Amino acid sequence: MSTLNILHFPDNKLRQKGKDIEVFDSKLSKIANDMLETMYLSKGIGLAAVQVGIAIRMIVIDVSETRNDPVILINPVITDKADEIIFEEGCLSVPGFYEKVERFNKIKYSYKDLHGKSKESNADGLLAVCIQHEIDHLDGKLFVDYISEIKRDRISKKLQKLGSEGNIPDRKKVPYSI
Ligand code: QAP
Ligand code: CO
């Protein structure tokens, strides 16, 4: 396994749209495993391939307390949604910043697994919000796109400055949570 480099807002590569996956081979499994390793190391609950500069429609998620319930979703599609909620979100590509976003509390979704088998499932709460957030990444969309332009620009400028100084907030390196 190897860890991947996470892109940070406002990197233009985060605006790439992921391509539908048609080949289910060991190369794809390796990317999924590397994404999971990267997500766990970064203390994240979700990571999309677009965030590591790979423009394909794959996301990995683990919202369990024990951090041992990995979920891999390929070509995920939300087929039904209900009950709006406001959720305070963060993102591995926008480290250190959290904002309220309107989402759905209940979703039905379809996807393919690593064998290319079609599946369908329901989710609510944190998992439902996380799937919506990660599918947005596959469409080049970030949670900061839902907040005011003023706030978004402020976050963009702060992250650009921190990036240029090599000081991006990183929970891998600090014992406290950011
Ligand atoms: C998306 O986000 C999400 O700022 C996943 O310094 C977030 O894993 C879905 C993270 C909230 C639903 C609710 C953020 C790690 C991780 C940071 C993440 C940071 C280190 C964010
Ligand atoms: Co994100």
Tab-separated table of C-alpha atoms and ligand atoms in Angstrom:
chain	number	residue	atom	x	y	z
A	1	MET	CA	0.000	0.000	0.000
A	2	SER	CA	1.095	3.559	-0.476
A	3	THR	CA	-0.298	6.849	0.712
A	4	LEU	CA	-1.501	9.366	-1.811
A	5	ASN	CA	-1.086	13.137	-1.898
A	6	ILE	CA	-4.313	14.988	-1.002
A	7	LEU	CA	-5.020	18.118	-3.083
A	8	HIS	CA	-6.053	21.266	-1.211
A	9	PHE	CA	-8.590	23.955	-2.124
A	10	PRO	CA	-8.257	26.053	-4.285
A	11	ASP	CA	-6.303	23.553	-6.459
A	12	ASN	CA	-7.946	23.487	-9.907
A	13	LYS	CA	-7.582	19.705	-10.104
A	14	LEU	CA	-10.347	19.461	-7.466
A	15	ARG	CA	-12.691	20.777	-10.208
A	16	GLN	CA	-12.067	17.721	-12.457
A	17	LYS	CA	-15.046	15.443	-13.005
A	18	GLY	CA	-14.524	11.753	-12.276
A	19	LYS	CA	-14.964	9.338	-15.209
A	20	ASP	CA	-17.279	6.341	-14.889
A	21	ILE	CA	-15.329	3.183	-14.064
A	22	GLU	CA	-15.696	0.299	-16.536
A	23	VAL	CA	-12.695	-1.923	-15.776
A	24	PHE	CA	-12.623	-3.759	-12.427
A	25	ASP	CA	-9.061	-5.027	-12.087
A	26	SER	CA	-6.284	-5.245	-9.489
A	27	LYS	CA	-5.132	-1.741	-10.436
A	28	LEU	CA	-8.514	-0.393	-9.291
A	29	SER	CA	-8.329	-2.393	-6.021
A	30	LYS	CA	-4.881	-0.960	-5.342
A	31	ILE	CA	-6.174	2.597	-5.779
A	32	ALA	CA	-9.065	1.806	-3.380
A	33	ASN	CA	-6.647	0.405	-0.769
A	34	ASP	CA	-4.287	3.367	-1.141
A	35	MET	CA	-7.239	5.761	-0.744
A	36	LEU	CA	-8.353	3.950	2.438
A	37	GLU	CA	-4.813	4.070	3.866
A	38	THR	CA	-4.609	7.793	3.037
A	39	MET	CA	-8.024	8.476	4.619
A	40	TYR	CA	-7.215	6.591	7.856
A	41	LEU	CA	-3.785	8.240	8.177
A	42	SER	CA	-5.382	11.681	7.717
A	43	LYS	CA	-8.139	10.933	10.284
A	44	GLY	CA	-10.834	11.418	7.639
A	45	ILE	CA	-14.224	9.726	7.313
A	46	GLY	CA	-14.425	9.985	3.516
A	47	LEU	CA	-12.161	10.496	0.500
A	48	ALA	CA	-12.945	10.742	-3.226
A	49	ALA	CA	-10.486	9.744	-5.992
A	50	VAL	CA	-10.649	13.293	-7.434
A	51	GLN	CA	-9.137	14.557	-4.124
A	52	VAL	CA	-5.955	12.571	-4.825
A	53	GLY	CA	-5.799	13.714	-8.458
A	54	ILE	CA	-7.355	10.555	-9.944
A	55	ALA	CA	-10.379	11.582	-12.027
A	56	ILE	CA	-12.483	8.425	-11.660
A	57	ARG	CA	-15.814	7.814	-9.886
A	58	MET	CA	-14.675	6.024	-6.738
A	59	ILE	CA	-15.063	7.022	-3.089
A	60	VAL	CA	-14.023	5.427	0.195
A	61	ILE	CA	-15.788	6.017	3.514
A	62	ASP	CA	-15.560	4.831	7.115
A	63	VAL	CA	-17.911	6.539	9.564
A	64	SER	CA	-17.546	3.843	12.260
A	65	GLU	CA	-16.234	4.790	15.740
A	66	THR	CA	-13.822	1.861	15.582
A	67	ARG	CA	-12.412	2.852	12.148
A	68	ASN	CA	-12.686	-0.715	10.881
A	69	ASP	CA	-15.727	-0.579	8.598
A	70	PRO	CA	-14.381	0.526	5.197
A	71	VAL	CA	-16.895	1.200	2.427
A	72	ILE	CA	-15.829	1.429	-1.244
A	73	LEU	CA	-18.373	2.897	-3.673
A	74	ILE	CA	-17.804	2.880	-7.444
A	75	ASN	CA	-19.974	4.940	-9.832
A	76	PRO	CA	-22.258	5.904	-6.900
A	77	VAL	CA	-25.638	7.482	-7.723
A	78	ILE	CA	-28.256	8.863	-5.312
A	79	THR	CA	-31.610	7.487	-6.458
A	80	ASP	CA	-33.839	8.907	-3.711
A	81	LYS	CA	-33.501	11.489	-0.943
A	82	ALA	CA	-35.602	12.849	1.914
A	83	ASP	CA	-35.543	15.051	5.015
A	84	GLU	CA	-33.321	18.115	4.756
A	85	ILE	CA	-30.788	18.703	7.514
A	86	ILE	CA	-28.076	21.238	8.222
A	87	PHE	CA	-24.739	19.568	8.844
A	88	GLU	CA	-21.430	21.105	9.910
A	89	GLU	CA	-18.941	19.716	7.395
A	90	GLY	CA	-15.217	19.620	6.964
A	91	CYS	CA	-13.077	18.161	4.183
A	92	LEU	CA	-9.582	16.705	3.890
A	93	SER	CA	-9.090	19.107	0.946
A	94	VAL	CA	-10.110	22.118	3.085
A	95	PRO	CA	-8.214	21.295	6.308
A	96	GLY	CA	-9.010	23.292	9.433
A	97	PHE	CA	-12.261	24.821	8.130
A	98	TYR	CA	-15.827	23.783	8.971
A	99	GLU	CA	-19.105	25.243	7.698
A	100	LYS	CA	-22.814	24.413	7.819
A	101	VAL	CA	-24.250	22.866	4.642
A	102	GLU	CA	-27.803	21.805	3.784
A	103	ARG	CA	-28.057	18.077	2.913
A	104	PHE	CA	-30.546	15.199	3.010
A	105	ASN	CA	-30.724	13.041	6.126
A	106	LYS	CA	-31.979	9.961	4.264
A	107	ILE	CA	-30.843	8.647	0.900
A	108	LYS	CA	-31.174	5.607	-1.300
A	109	TYR	CA	-28.108	4.978	-3.467
A	110	SER	CA	-26.782	2.568	-6.056
A	111	TYR	CA	-23.145	1.778	-6.830
A	112	LYS	CA	-20.792	-0.970	-7.962
A	113	ASP	CA	-18.377	-2.908	-5.763
A	114	LEU	CA	-14.745	-3.774	-6.638
A	115	HIS	CA	-15.971	-6.830	-8.589
A	116	GLY	CA	-18.217	-4.642	-10.745
A	117	LYS	CA	-21.356	-6.021	-9.072
A	118	SER	CA	-24.287	-3.562	-8.909
A	119	LYS	CA	-25.627	-2.867	-5.418
A	120	GLU	CA	-28.312	-0.742	-3.832
A	121	SER	CA	-28.589	0.491	-0.245
A	122	ASN	CA	-30.072	3.078	2.118
A	123	ALA	CA	-28.246	5.409	4.468
A	124	ASP	CA	-29.131	8.057	7.000
A	125	GLY	CA	-27.364	10.528	9.271
A	126	LEU	CA	-23.586	10.884	9.018
A	127	LEU	CA	-23.179	8.160	6.354
A	128	ALA	CA	-25.863	9.752	4.163
A	129	VAL	CA	-24.248	13.196	4.464
A	130	CYS	CA	-20.800	11.759	3.780
A	131	ILE	CA	-21.971	10.007	0.582
A	132	GLN	CA	-23.510	13.272	-0.677
A	133	HIS	CA	-20.298	15.196	0.139
A	134	GLU	CA	-18.081	12.606	-1.610
A	135	ILE	CA	-20.282	12.328	-4.726
A	136	ASP	CA	-20.014	16.135	-4.999
A	137	HIS	CA	-16.196	15.687	-5.244
A	138	LEU	CA	-16.715	13.355	-8.234
A	139	ASP	CA	-18.572	16.239	-9.920
A	140	GLY	CA	-15.819	18.755	-9.080
A	141	LYS	CA	-17.874	20.314	-6.290
A	142	LEU	CA	-16.699	21.242	-2.765
A	143	PHE	CA	-18.657	22.039	0.417
A	144	VAL	CA	-17.276	25.595	0.291
A	145	ASP	CA	-19.277	26.095	-2.944
A	146	TYR	CA	-22.442	26.156	-0.761
A	147	ILE	CA	-21.246	29.008	1.500
A	148	SER	CA	-20.990	32.739	0.737
A	149	GLU	CA	-18.385	33.931	-1.777
A	150	ILE	CA	-16.897	36.164	0.946
A	151	LYS	CA	-16.284	33.198	3.265
A	152	ARG	CA	-15.069	30.989	0.407
A	153	ASP	CA	-12.542	33.618	-0.747
A	154	ARG	CA	-11.304	34.061	2.815
A	155	ILE	CA	-10.740	30.294	3.170
A	156	SER	CA	-9.088	30.174	-0.279
A	157	LYS	CA	-6.631	32.957	0.599
A	158	LYS	CA	-5.801	31.463	4.016
A	159	LEU	CA	-5.153	28.003	2.568
A	160	GLN	CA	-3.036	29.451	-0.281
A	161	LYS	CA	-0.909	31.338	2.248
A	162	LEU	CA	-0.574	28.327	4.594
A	163	GLY	CA	0.253	26.130	1.572
A	164	SER	CA	2.980	28.446	0.328
A	165	GLU	CA	4.511	28.428	3.835
A	166	GLY	CA	4.236	24.629	4.068
A	167	ASN	CA	1.880	25.016	7.058
A	168	ILE	CA	-1.318	23.247	5.946
A	169	PRO	CA	-3.170	22.032	9.097
A	170	ASP	CA	-2.478	18.316	9.391
A	171	ARG	CA	-4.042	16.058	12.033
A	172	LYS	CA	-1.393	13.413	11.216
A	173	LYS	CA	1.196	15.674	12.826
A	174	VAL	CA	-0.593	17.123	15.845
A	175	PRO	CA	-1.979	15.261	18.874
A	176	TYR	CA	-4.988	17.581	19.270
A	177	SER	CA	-7.852	17.901	16.796
A	178	ILE	CA	-7.926	20.898	14.485
B	1	QAP	C1	-16.563	14.650	4.532
B	1	QAP	O1	-14.535	14.877	5.682
B	1	QAP	C2	-17.593	14.911	5.594
B	1	QAP	O2	-10.322	19.911	8.584
B	1	QAP	C3	-15.334	13.935	5.023
B	1	QAP	O3	-7.928	19.192	9.575
B	1	QAP	C4	-17.338	15.740	6.667
B	1	QAP	O4	-13.124	13.326	6.442
B	1	QAP	C5	-18.812	14.337	5.495
B	1	QAP	C6	-10.566	16.326	8.143
B	1	QAP	C7	-18.307	15.965	7.633
B	1	QAP	C8	-19.777	14.552	6.451
B	1	QAP	C9	-19.535	15.358	7.522
B	1	QAP	C10	-10.886	17.660	8.124
B	1	QAP	C11	-9.327	15.952	8.644
B	1	QAP	C12	-11.468	15.301	7.612
B	1	QAP	C13	-10.004	18.599	8.618
B	1	QAP	C14	-13.417	14.498	6.364
B	1	QAP	C15	-8.754	18.228	9.110
B	1	QAP	C16	-8.430	16.882	9.116
B	1	QAP	C17	-12.605	15.560	6.951
B	2	CO	CO	-14.278	16.432	1.017
